[in-house]
Tab-separated table of C-alpha atoms in Angstrom:
chain	number	residue	atom	x	y	z
A	201	MET	CA	-39.386	21.798	-27.712
A	202	ASP	CA	-40.099	22.284	-24.034
A	203	GLU	CA	-38.206	18.718	-23.459
A	204	HIS	CA	-35.202	19.626	-25.774
A	205	VAL	CA	-34.669	22.735	-23.605
A	206	GLU	CA	-34.607	21.262	-20.504
A	207	ALA	CA	-32.466	18.415	-22.080
A	208	ARG	CA	-30.068	21.414	-22.783
A	209	VAL	CA	-29.910	23.265	-19.646
A	210	GLY	CA	-29.436	19.908	-17.563
A	211	GLU	CA	-26.653	19.303	-19.987
A	212	ALA	CA	-25.211	22.362	-19.442
A	213	ALA	CA	-25.594	22.391	-15.578
A	214	ARG	CA	-23.817	18.909	-15.383
A	215	THR	CA	-20.939	20.219	-17.431
A	216	LEU	CA	-20.676	23.535	-15.208
A	217	TRP	CA	-20.774	20.924	-12.510
A	218	GLY	CA	-18.179	18.938	-13.560
A	219	ARG	CA	-15.753	21.980	-14.004
A	220	SER	CA	-16.541	23.016	-10.890
A	221	ARG	CA	-15.615	19.913	-9.370
A	222	ARG	CA	-12.636	19.615	-11.134
A	223	LEU	CA	-11.543	22.977	-9.623
A	224	TRP	CA	-12.649	22.564	-6.245
A	225	ASP	CA	-10.760	19.350	-6.237
A	226	ARG	CA	-6.828	20.482	-7.284
A	227	SER	CA	-4.822	21.413	-4.149
A	228	VAL	CA	-2.292	24.175	-3.732
A	229	LEU	CA	0.062	22.087	-4.436
A	230	ASP	CA	-0.903	21.749	-8.242
A	231	ALA	CA	-3.297	24.421	-8.852
A	232	SER	CA	-2.604	26.263	-11.997
A	233	TRP	CA	-0.093	29.481	-11.726
A	234	ARG	CA	-1.587	31.300	-14.305
A	235	PRO	CA	-3.552	34.238	-12.880
A	236	VAL	CA	-6.771	33.720	-14.338
A	237	ALA	CA	-7.021	29.823	-13.374
A	238	MET	CA	-5.638	31.608	-9.849
A	239	LEU	CA	-8.900	33.792	-9.840
A	240	ARG	CA	-11.038	30.898	-10.766
A	241	THR	CA	-9.490	28.280	-8.325
A	242	PRO	CA	-11.740	27.370	-5.007
A	243	ALA	CA	-8.549	26.832	-3.483
A	244	THR	CA	-7.077	30.032	-4.024
A	245	TRP	CA	-9.647	31.770	-2.126
A	246	LEU	CA	-9.738	29.457	0.606
A	247	ALA	CA	-6.160	29.650	0.694
A	248	VAL	CA	-6.546	33.484	1.398
A	249	ALA	CA	-9.480	32.604	4.475
A	250	GLN	CA	-6.969	30.084	5.542
A	251	ALA	CA	-4.419	32.751	7.351
A	252	PRO	CA	-6.365	34.121	9.875
A	253	LEU	CA	-8.511	30.588	10.682
A	254	ALA	CA	-4.948	29.129	11.590
A	255	PHE	CA	-3.680	32.049	13.637
A	256	GLY	CA	-7.319	31.157	15.632
A	257	PHE	CA	-6.502	27.753	15.734
A	258	GLY	CA	-2.583	28.242	16.697
A	259	LEU	CA	-3.706	30.585	19.884
A	260	PHE	CA	-6.481	28.009	21.093
A	261	TRP	CA	-4.203	25.174	20.682
A	262	LEU	CA	-1.454	26.559	22.687
A	263	VAL	CA	-3.228	27.868	25.213
A	264	ALA	CA	-5.055	24.202	25.573
A	265	LEU	CA	-1.713	22.644	25.383
A	266	VAL	CA	-0.103	24.930	27.994
A	267	VAL	CA	-2.810	24.896	30.657
A	268	GLY	CA	-3.836	21.119	30.051
A	269	LEU	CA	-0.300	19.906	30.372
A	270	PHE	CA	1.236	22.011	33.170
A	271	LEU	CA	-1.976	21.050	35.009
A	272	SER	CA	-1.553	17.302	33.947
A	273	LEU	CA	2.271	17.516	34.725
A	274	ALA	CA	1.408	18.948	38.444
A	275	LEU	CA	-1.243	16.449	39.376
A	276	SER	CA	0.740	13.800	37.751
A	277	ALA	CA	1.978	11.783	41.218
A	278	LEU	CA	-2.231	11.482	41.291
A	279	TRP	CA	-4.598	9.535	39.325
A	280	VAL	CA	-6.135	12.314	38.485
A	281	GLY	CA	-2.572	13.763	36.793
A	282	LEU	CA	-2.343	10.688	34.824
A	283	LEU	CA	-5.628	10.469	33.536
A	284	MET	CA	-5.781	14.042	32.187
A	285	LEU	CA	-1.932	13.229	30.828
A	286	VAL	CA	-4.431	10.584	28.699
A	287	GLY	CA	-7.364	12.842	28.130
A	288	MET	CA	-5.279	15.334	26.450
A	289	MET	CA	-3.090	13.148	24.225
A	290	VAL	CA	-6.667	12.156	22.942
A	291	LEU	CA	-7.853	15.738	22.401
A	292	TRP	CA	-4.583	16.447	20.423
A	293	ARG	CA	-4.796	14.074	18.748
A	294	ALA	CA	-8.609	14.744	17.558
A	295	GLY	CA	-7.027	18.038	17.030
A	296	ALA	CA	-4.671	16.997	14.307
A	297	MET	CA	-7.459	14.736	12.629
A	298	LEU	CA	-9.526	17.872	12.971
A	299	GLU	CA	-6.590	19.860	11.383
A	300	ARG	CA	-6.201	17.752	8.632
A	301	ARG	CA	-9.916	18.302	7.438
A	302	LEU	CA	-9.161	21.852	7.581
A	303	LEU	CA	-6.542	21.149	5.507
A	304	ARG	CA	-8.387	19.437	3.270
A	305	VAL	CA	-11.337	22.149	3.010
A	306	THR	CA	-8.722	24.991	2.836
A	307	PHE	CA	-6.044	23.899	0.723
A	308	GLY	CA	-7.312	20.927	-1.177
A	309	LEU	CA	-4.923	18.845	0.633
A	310	ARG	CA	-5.563	15.098	1.161
A	311	ILE	CA	-3.588	14.332	4.421
A	312	GLU	CA	-4.796	10.711	5.332
A	313	ASP	CA	-4.790	9.852	9.228
A	314	PRO	CA	-1.174	8.009	9.827
A	315	TYR	CA	-1.846	6.424	12.928
A	316	ARG	CA	-0.681	2.912	13.811
A	317	PRO	CA	-3.806	0.597	14.079
A	318	LEU	CA	-5.038	0.144	17.824
A	319	PRO	CA	-5.157	-3.469	19.355
A	320	PRO	CA	-8.560	-4.970	19.150
A	321	GLY	CA	-10.103	-5.392	22.488
A	322	ARG	CA	-11.189	-3.896	25.619
A	323	SER	CA	-7.778	-3.228	26.967
A	324	VAL	CA	-7.782	0.920	27.456
A	325	PHE	CA	-3.941	0.414	28.961
A	326	ALA	CA	-3.219	-1.601	25.697
A	327	LYS	CA	-4.876	1.065	23.912
A	328	VAL	CA	-2.955	4.031	25.424
A	329	LYS	CA	0.594	2.457	25.139
A	330	ALA	CA	-0.284	1.570	21.669
A	331	MET	CA	-0.661	5.668	21.076
A	332	VAL	CA	2.269	6.389	23.277
A	333	ALA	CA	4.345	4.434	21.266
A	334	ASP	CA	2.792	5.705	17.778
A	335	PRO	CA	5.000	8.495	15.858
A	336	ALA	CA	2.383	10.283	14.512
A	337	THR	CA	1.033	11.265	18.163
A	338	TRP	CA	4.159	13.181	19.325
A	339	LYS	CA	4.416	14.514	15.832
A	340	ASP	CA	0.610	15.703	16.263
A	341	LEU	CA	1.983	17.538	19.197
A	342	ILE	CA	4.915	19.061	17.588
A	343	TYR	CA	2.691	20.480	15.045
A	344	LEU	CA	0.043	21.931	17.461
A	345	GLY	CA	2.459	23.862	19.105
A	346	VAL	CA	4.231	25.739	16.924
A	347	LEU	CA	1.061	26.136	14.825
A	348	LEU	CA	0.895	30.102	16.425
A	349	PRO	CA	4.101	31.083	15.610
A	350	ILE	CA	3.780	30.308	12.206
A	351	ALA	CA	0.161	31.203	11.800
A	352	MET	CA	0.902	34.019	13.196
A	353	ALA	CA	3.870	35.476	10.764
A	354	GLU	CA	1.273	34.219	7.889
A	355	PHE	CA	-1.322	36.533	9.410
A	356	VAL	CA	0.993	39.316	9.677
A	357	VAL	CA	1.884	38.606	6.364
A	358	TRP	CA	-1.805	38.481	5.331
A	359	VAL	CA	-2.722	41.790	7.264
A	360	PHE	CA	-0.332	43.749	4.999
A	361	VAL	CA	-0.605	42.254	1.461
A	362	TRP	CA	-4.438	41.657	1.854
A	363	GLY	CA	-5.103	44.818	4.008
A	364	MET	CA	-3.677	46.881	1.827
A	365	VAL	CA	-5.376	45.541	-1.644
A	366	GLY	CA	-9.073	45.746	0.548
A	367	LEU	CA	-7.838	48.967	0.758
A	368	LEU	CA	-7.319	50.239	-2.534
A	369	LEU	CA	-10.082	48.339	-3.569
A	370	LEU	CA	-12.809	50.057	-1.156
A	371	SER	CA	-11.111	53.673	-1.811
A	372	PRO	CA	-13.843	55.099	-3.404
A	373	LEU	CA	-16.312	54.044	-0.794
A	374	LEU	CA	-13.878	54.945	2.084
A	375	ALA	CA	-13.269	58.533	0.920
A	376	VAL	CA	-16.741	59.268	0.674
A	377	GLN	CA	-17.088	58.173	4.553
A	378	ASP	CA	-13.798	59.478	5.641
A	379	GLY	CA	-13.560	62.692	3.482
A	380	GLY	CA	-10.084	61.842	1.657
A	381	MET	CA	-7.556	59.338	1.865
A	382	GLN	CA	-3.737	58.900	1.071
A	383	TYR	CA	-1.593	55.999	0.433
A	384	VAL	CA	1.923	55.851	0.232
A	385	ILE	CA	2.667	52.820	-1.823
A	386	GLY	CA	7.094	52.730	-1.821
A	387	PRO	CA	8.140	55.904	-3.503
A	388	PHE	CA	4.680	56.493	-4.851
A	389	THR	CA	1.797	58.604	-2.602
A	390	VAL	CA	-1.712	57.977	-3.614
A	391	TYR	CA	-3.918	60.996	-2.552
A	392	VAL	CA	-8.078	60.102	-2.733
A	393	ARG	CA	-10.166	62.780	-2.374
A	394	ASP	CA	-13.151	61.955	-3.742
A	395	ALA	CA	-15.145	59.133	-5.070
A	396	LEU	CA	-13.947	59.223	-9.021
A	397	SER	CA	-10.173	59.754	-7.666
A	398	GLY	CA	-10.874	56.527	-5.839
A	399	LEU	CA	-11.327	54.554	-9.078
A	400	TRP	CA	-7.774	55.401	-9.767
A	401	ALA	CA	-6.861	53.416	-6.347
A	402	THR	CA	-9.263	50.529	-7.369
A	403	GLY	CA	-7.205	50.319	-10.585
A	404	ILE	CA	-3.809	49.954	-8.526
A	405	GLY	CA	-5.365	47.588	-5.992
A	406	LEU	CA	-6.799	45.490	-9.353
A	407	VAL	CA	-3.742	45.277	-10.299
A	408	LEU	CA	-1.651	44.210	-7.150
A	409	LEU	CA	-4.504	41.674	-6.283
A	410	VAL	CA	-2.480	39.601	-8.595
A	411	PRO	CA	0.856	39.504	-6.688
A	412	ALA	CA	-1.407	39.473	-3.535
A	413	LEU	CA	-2.657	36.107	-4.868
A	414	TYR	CA	1.386	34.794	-5.773
A	415	VAL	CA	2.303	35.542	-2.237
A	416	THR	CA	-0.619	33.684	-0.484
A	417	ARG	CA	0.099	31.028	-2.827
A	418	VAL	CA	3.498	30.716	-1.741
A	419	MET	CA	2.517	31.049	1.987
A	420	ALA	CA	-0.230	28.458	1.314
A	421	ILE	CA	2.539	25.462	-0.642
A	422	ALA	CA	4.819	26.466	2.730
A	423	HIS	CA	2.142	25.377	5.229
A	424	ALA	CA	0.625	22.450	3.371
A	425	LEU	CA	4.375	21.199	2.990
A	426	TRP	CA	5.105	21.811	6.419
A	427	ALA	CA	1.744	20.261	7.490
A	428	ARG	CA	2.189	17.111	5.232
A	429	MET	CA	5.707	16.603	7.046
A	430	LEU	CA	4.083	16.443	10.401
A	431	LEU	CA	0.767	15.468	10.069
A	432	GLY	CA	1.259	12.818	7.448
A	433	SER	CA	2.604	9.920	7.396
A	434	SER	CA	6.644	9.337	6.677
A	435	GLY	CA	6.710	8.925	2.909
A	436	SER	CA	4.819	10.310	-0.457
A	437	GLN	CA	1.401	9.152	-0.184
A	438	GLU	CA	2.188	7.242	-3.302
A	439	GLU	CA	4.980	5.139	-1.416
A	440	ASN	CA	2.285	4.887	0.991
A	441	ALA	CA	-0.435	3.429	-1.189
A	442	GLN	CA	2.100	1.134	-2.632
A	443	LEU	CA	2.978	0.006	0.816
A	444	ARG	CA	-0.776	-0.940	1.991
A	445	GLU	CA	-0.977	-2.323	-1.313
A	446	ARG	CA	1.987	-4.454	-0.993
A	447	ALA	CA	0.506	-5.065	2.833
A	448	GLU	CA	-2.677	-6.337	1.273
A	449	ARG	CA	-0.995	-8.620	-1.176
A	450	LEU	CA	1.374	-10.391	1.137
A	451	ARG	CA	-1.683	-10.882	3.806
A	452	ALA	CA	-3.524	-12.251	0.864
A	453	SER	CA	-0.386	-14.606	-0.264
A	454	ARG	CA	0.123	-15.984	3.170
A	455	ALA	CA	-3.601	-16.590	3.335
A	456	ARG	CA	-3.076	-18.893	-0.064
A	457	GLY	CA	0.216	-20.674	0.878
A	458	VAL	CA	-1.055	-21.656	4.502
A	459	ASP	CA	-4.131	-23.185	2.312
A	460	ALA	CA	-1.617	-24.715	0.045
A	461	VAL	CA	0.522	-26.074	3.216
A	462	GLU	CA	-2.826	-27.479	4.553
A	463	ALA	CA	-3.842	-29.080	1.495
A	464	GLU	CA	-0.325	-30.305	1.087
A	465	ARG	CA	-0.481	-32.238	4.096
A	466	ARG	CA	-3.921	-33.825	3.508
A	467	ARG	CA	-2.139	-35.101	0.321
A	468	ILE	CA	0.955	-36.615	2.281
A	469	GLU	CA	-1.502	-37.897	4.914
A	470	ARG	CA	-4.004	-39.488	1.928
A	471	ASP	CA	-0.739	-40.876	0.141
A	472	LEU	CA	0.551	-42.453	3.486
A	473	HIS	CA	-2.455	-43.907	4.180
A	474	ASP	CA	-3.658	-45.428	0.802
A	475	GLY	CA	0.074	-46.382	-0.157
A	476	ALA	CA	3.182	-47.043	1.627
A	477	GLN	CA	0.628	-47.622	4.918
A	478	GLN	CA	-1.368	-49.957	3.091
A	479	GLN	CA	1.770	-51.649	1.526
A	480	LEU	CA	3.711	-51.977	4.945
A	481	LEU	CA	0.598	-53.510	6.683
A	482	ALA	CA	0.452	-56.475	3.170
A	483	VAL	CA	4.240	-56.813	4.235
A	484	ALA	CA	3.482	-57.508	7.960
A	485	MET	CA	0.492	-60.346	7.085
A	486	ASP	CA	2.616	-62.292	4.713
A	487	ILE	CA	5.590	-62.078	7.339
A	488	GLY	CA	2.858	-63.515	9.560
A	489	ARG	CA	1.845	-65.770	8.017
A	490	ALA	CA	4.786	-66.997	5.990
A	491	ARG	CA	5.972	-67.639	10.003
A	492	ALA	CA	2.880	-69.797	10.455
A	493	LYS	CA	3.837	-71.974	7.705
A	494	LEU	CA	7.408	-72.136	8.086
A	495	ASP	CA	7.125	-75.489	10.116
A	496	THR	CA	4.397	-77.156	8.267
A	497	ASP	CA	5.027	-75.793	4.403
A	498	ARG	CA	8.346	-74.557	3.697
A	499	GLU	CA	7.974	-74.181	0.087
A	500	ALA	CA	4.521	-71.388	0.907
A	501	ALA	CA	6.606	-69.533	3.523
A	502	ARG	CA	9.252	-69.138	0.914
A	503	ALA	CA	6.947	-67.596	-1.471
A	504	LEU	CA	5.091	-65.398	1.348
A	505	ILE	CA	8.770	-64.412	2.217
A	506	GLU	CA	9.433	-63.561	-1.323
A	507	GLN	CA	6.018	-61.288	-1.605
A	508	ALA	CA	7.037	-59.687	1.395
A	509	HIS	CA	9.839	-59.048	0.060
A	510	ALA	CA	8.577	-57.586	-2.980
A	511	GLY	CA	6.313	-55.377	-1.308
A	512	ALA	CA	8.468	-54.024	1.144
A	513	LYS	CA	10.846	-52.880	-1.981
A	514	SER	CA	7.325	-51.236	-3.231
A	515	ALA	CA	7.043	-50.023	0.075
A	516	ILE	CA	10.445	-48.437	-0.125
A	517	ALA	CA	10.051	-46.869	-3.554
A	518	GLU	CA	6.386	-45.643	-2.396
A	519	LEU	CA	8.112	-43.378	0.349
A	520	ARG	CA	10.774	-42.633	-1.658
A	521	ASN	CA	8.895	-40.976	-4.480
A	522	LEU	CA	6.956	-38.958	-1.195
A	523	ALA	CA	9.429	-37.695	-0.038
A	524	ARG	CA	11.095	-36.540	-3.082
A	525	GLY	CA	7.631	-34.905	-3.657
A	526	ILE	CA	8.543	-33.317	-0.092
A	527	TYR	CA	11.836	-32.180	-0.657
A	528	PRO	CA	14.333	-34.244	-2.868
A	529	ALA	CA	17.284	-34.813	-1.402
A	530	ILE	CA	19.581	-34.145	-4.835
A	531	LEU	CA	18.019	-30.357	-4.163
A	532	THR	CA	19.923	-30.324	-0.896
A	533	ASP	CA	23.349	-32.157	-1.737
A	534	ARG	CA	23.354	-31.052	-5.040
A	535	GLY	CA	21.619	-28.200	-6.220
A	536	LEU	CA	18.755	-27.015	-8.588
A	537	ASP	CA	20.366	-27.366	-11.712
A	538	ALA	CA	20.967	-31.960	-11.100
A	539	ALA	CA	17.609	-31.454	-9.343
A	540	LEU	CA	16.042	-30.035	-12.844
A	541	SER	CA	18.349	-32.414	-14.777
A	542	GLY	CA	16.512	-35.581	-12.759
A	543	LEU	CA	13.104	-34.051	-13.094
A	544	ALA	CA	14.136	-33.656	-17.069
A	545	GLY	CA	15.520	-37.417	-17.275
A	546	ARG	CA	12.319	-38.690	-16.169
A	547	ALA	CA	9.932	-37.068	-18.298
A	548	ALA	CA	8.011	-38.186	-20.825
A	549	VAL	CA	9.056	-35.676	-23.675
A	550	PRO	CA	12.603	-34.966	-24.432
A	551	VAL	CA	13.370	-31.598	-22.291
A	552	GLU	CA	16.179	-29.060	-22.247
A	553	VAL	CA	17.415	-27.723	-19.007
A	554	ASN	CA	19.487	-24.470	-18.842
A	555	VAL	CA	20.532	-23.111	-15.315
A	556	ASP	CA	22.152	-19.918	-15.241
A	557	LEU	CA	22.741	-18.734	-11.726
A	558	THR	CA	25.819	-17.754	-10.580
A	559	GLU	CA	25.118	-18.599	-6.740
A	560	ARG	CA	22.816	-20.983	-5.325
A	561	PRO	CA	19.535	-19.115	-3.754
A	562	PRO	CA	17.440	-19.216	-0.756
A	563	ALA	CA	16.365	-22.811	0.128
A	564	ALA	CA	12.957	-21.590	0.177
A	565	VAL	CA	12.920	-20.460	-3.929
A	566	GLU	CA	14.736	-24.155	-5.054
A	567	SER	CA	12.104	-25.859	-3.291
A	568	ILE	CA	9.511	-23.644	-5.234
A	569	ALA	CA	11.089	-23.530	-8.380
A	570	TYR	CA	11.896	-27.139	-8.539
A	571	PHE	CA	7.952	-27.935	-7.836
A	572	VAL	CA	7.126	-25.313	-10.506
A	573	VAL	CA	9.105	-27.286	-12.847
A	574	ALA	CA	8.058	-31.152	-11.729
A	575	GLU	CA	4.239	-29.974	-11.914
A	576	ALA	CA	4.669	-28.058	-15.470
A	577	LEU	CA	6.581	-31.386	-16.614
A	578	THR	CA	3.634	-33.771	-15.283
A	579	ASN	CA	1.428	-31.564	-16.745
A	580	VAL	CA	3.431	-31.240	-20.537
A	581	SER	CA	3.494	-35.294	-20.005
A	582	LYS	CA	-0.467	-35.763	-19.342
A	583	TYR	CA	-1.914	-33.426	-21.269
A	584	ALA	CA	0.020	-31.151	-23.695
A	585	ARG	CA	0.806	-33.577	-26.375
A	586	ALA	CA	4.063	-31.645	-26.451
A	587	THR	CA	6.968	-32.936	-28.722
A	588	SER	CA	10.430	-31.273	-26.828
A	589	ALA	CA	9.870	-28.488	-23.432
A	590	SER	CA	12.861	-26.770	-22.302
A	591	VAL	CA	13.294	-25.019	-19.192
A	592	LEU	CA	14.913	-21.906	-17.885
A	593	VAL	CA	16.148	-20.647	-14.657
A	594	THR	CA	18.004	-17.305	-15.093
A	595	ARG	CA	18.293	-13.822	-12.676
A	596	GLU	CA	16.986	-10.974	-13.497
A	597	ASP	CA	17.720	-8.267	-10.699
A	598	GLY	CA	16.683	-9.263	-7.349
A	599	TRP	CA	14.381	-12.317	-8.786
A	600	VAL	CA	14.936	-15.940	-9.493
A	601	VAL	CA	12.883	-16.582	-13.247
A	602	VAL	CA	11.859	-19.755	-14.091
A	603	GLU	CA	10.196	-20.244	-17.462
A	604	ILE	CA	8.874	-23.647	-18.735
A	605	ALA	CA	7.892	-24.218	-22.038
A	606	ASP	CA	6.644	-26.771	-24.722
A	607	ASP	CA	5.334	-26.924	-28.381
A	608	GLY	CA	2.086	-28.856	-26.873
A	609	VAL	CA	-1.488	-27.547	-27.234
A	610	GLY	CA	-1.674	-25.156	-25.351
A	611	GLY	CA	-5.125	-24.312	-23.266
A	612	ALA	CA	-3.572	-24.500	-19.746
A	613	THR	CA	-5.476	-22.182	-17.399
A	614	SER	CA	-4.749	-22.006	-13.813
A	615	GLU	CA	-8.114	-23.578	-11.877
A	616	PRO	CA	-9.062	-23.268	-8.472
A	617	GLY	CA	-7.999	-26.212	-7.054
A	618	GLY	CA	-5.721	-26.867	-9.996
A	619	GLY	CA	-2.632	-28.044	-9.954
A	620	LEU	CA	-0.866	-24.381	-11.485
A	621	ALA	CA	-3.516	-22.581	-9.287
A	622	GLY	CA	-1.588	-24.687	-6.187
A	623	LEU	CA	2.098	-23.331	-7.849
A	624	ALA	CA	0.510	-19.996	-7.961
A	625	ASP	CA	-0.307	-20.286	-4.140
A	626	ARG	CA	3.086	-21.951	-3.312
A	627	ALA	CA	4.786	-19.038	-4.805
A	628	ALA	CA	2.731	-16.829	-3.166
A	629	THR	CA	4.034	-17.768	0.216
A	630	ILE	CA	7.341	-15.614	-0.773
A	631	ASP	CA	5.282	-13.217	-2.693
A	632	GLY	CA	6.464	-14.737	-5.984
A	633	ILE	CA	4.530	-14.284	-9.254
A	634	LEU	CA	3.010	-17.576	-11.586
A	635	THR	CA	1.643	-16.571	-14.779
A	636	VAL	CA	0.505	-18.825	-17.772
A	637	ASP	CA	0.555	-17.920	-21.102
A	638	SER	CA	-0.980	-21.104	-23.032
A	639	PRO	CA	-3.568	-20.010	-26.019
A	640	PRO	CA	-5.394	-22.679	-28.018
A	641	GLY	CA	-2.876	-24.406	-30.389
A	642	GLY	CA	0.258	-23.534	-27.953
A	643	PRO	CA	3.192	-23.086	-27.324
A	644	THR	CA	2.660	-22.759	-23.760
A	645	VAL	CA	4.946	-20.839	-21.382
A	646	ILE	CA	4.847	-20.675	-17.253
A	647	ARG	CA	6.958	-18.384	-16.349
A	648	ALA	CA	7.397	-17.920	-12.556
A	649	ASP	CA	8.914	-14.688	-10.897
A	650	LEU	CA	10.326	-16.127	-7.456
A	651	PRO	CA	11.824	-12.515	-5.249
A	652	CYS	CA	15.906	-13.638	-3.888
A	653	ASP	CA	17.627	-11.373	-1.224
A	654	TRP	CA	21.179	-12.765	-2.689
């Protein structure tokens, strides 16, 4: 029985903790406006405490900035003045960081530090130069410089609203101590002569508590929006998160692109060494042997020359295929439609090609589209056991979409080190996306979405 009760108490405690965490995590910008919810939300009462805190914080920073910057500028002709300026810049950036944390506590407002990363290394001059060039540094200075007048206006409203509510709520206690009080609230006058009559003033204070909360919420929202504009980075937090995600994706794609280019370079070196270079070496040896037999055995020399001629033609074909694998000349001369038609003509299965582009995309996009189709058709010939295939190239907004479909057995996957993975790496160099849809039994659809600035 004790264990059961203990488990129920633990479950209730966890539920209560989870609800309190959800209430605590609500910012003043998205918290509920219902009076009961406002009374329960910690952000409401923390916003009440924020006005005097902001007033004290603004007063401190106005004095610190005026005195510090005045002394720094007065001594700027000396090294000590420049060092003081650098120190003041570091100090007000630290103050802005502290203000962001205070806003997180009082308003539930998450404002990430918007500073640009400082250059690596130990060069102090480079770091100072980066801080001076960072717009967030000067936005911090503006925020701290004008914090006092804004906080002072908020504090005046706060003193009037909460001073009145507090006096009304404490009227019974104050009446006993002071021997009676009189309140003038607009056209109404409230007399408090003893603790019993003070209960009426307490009731009025409870009624005015809700408007006081709304006034505080409005001031808090205005302060939060102003703080987010100056202390946050340009754009909304969602946009910043998307930009950071895109930057990470681009860094990863560039790294994959470098690896893909390095693998392509090694392949070219291997093909040259094992193919055309060996054939040209054999041609040179045949010509050398033919020249040695030219005076003594003309028939043997003729046979060697014919063998060298055949080897030279084979080497030329090898080099032509290698050059086509690097960048086909037909793609440069006649565009993507003709180049893909040439690939379809050499495919092992019938291939239908449809290129629906009103204008030629950039060379990088054309090249990647060509090699995606070339690799896909090679896989169709080797593994798909298909009877037909199709290639469709269209434009969708700012993208060139390449789709290769076949009616084969399916089961194609993009494995590391494989041809499809190499195509994904090649597409990633321009922030493109390669997807493979190939269920067992088919059909297989390979789609490349390539960004294109027309």
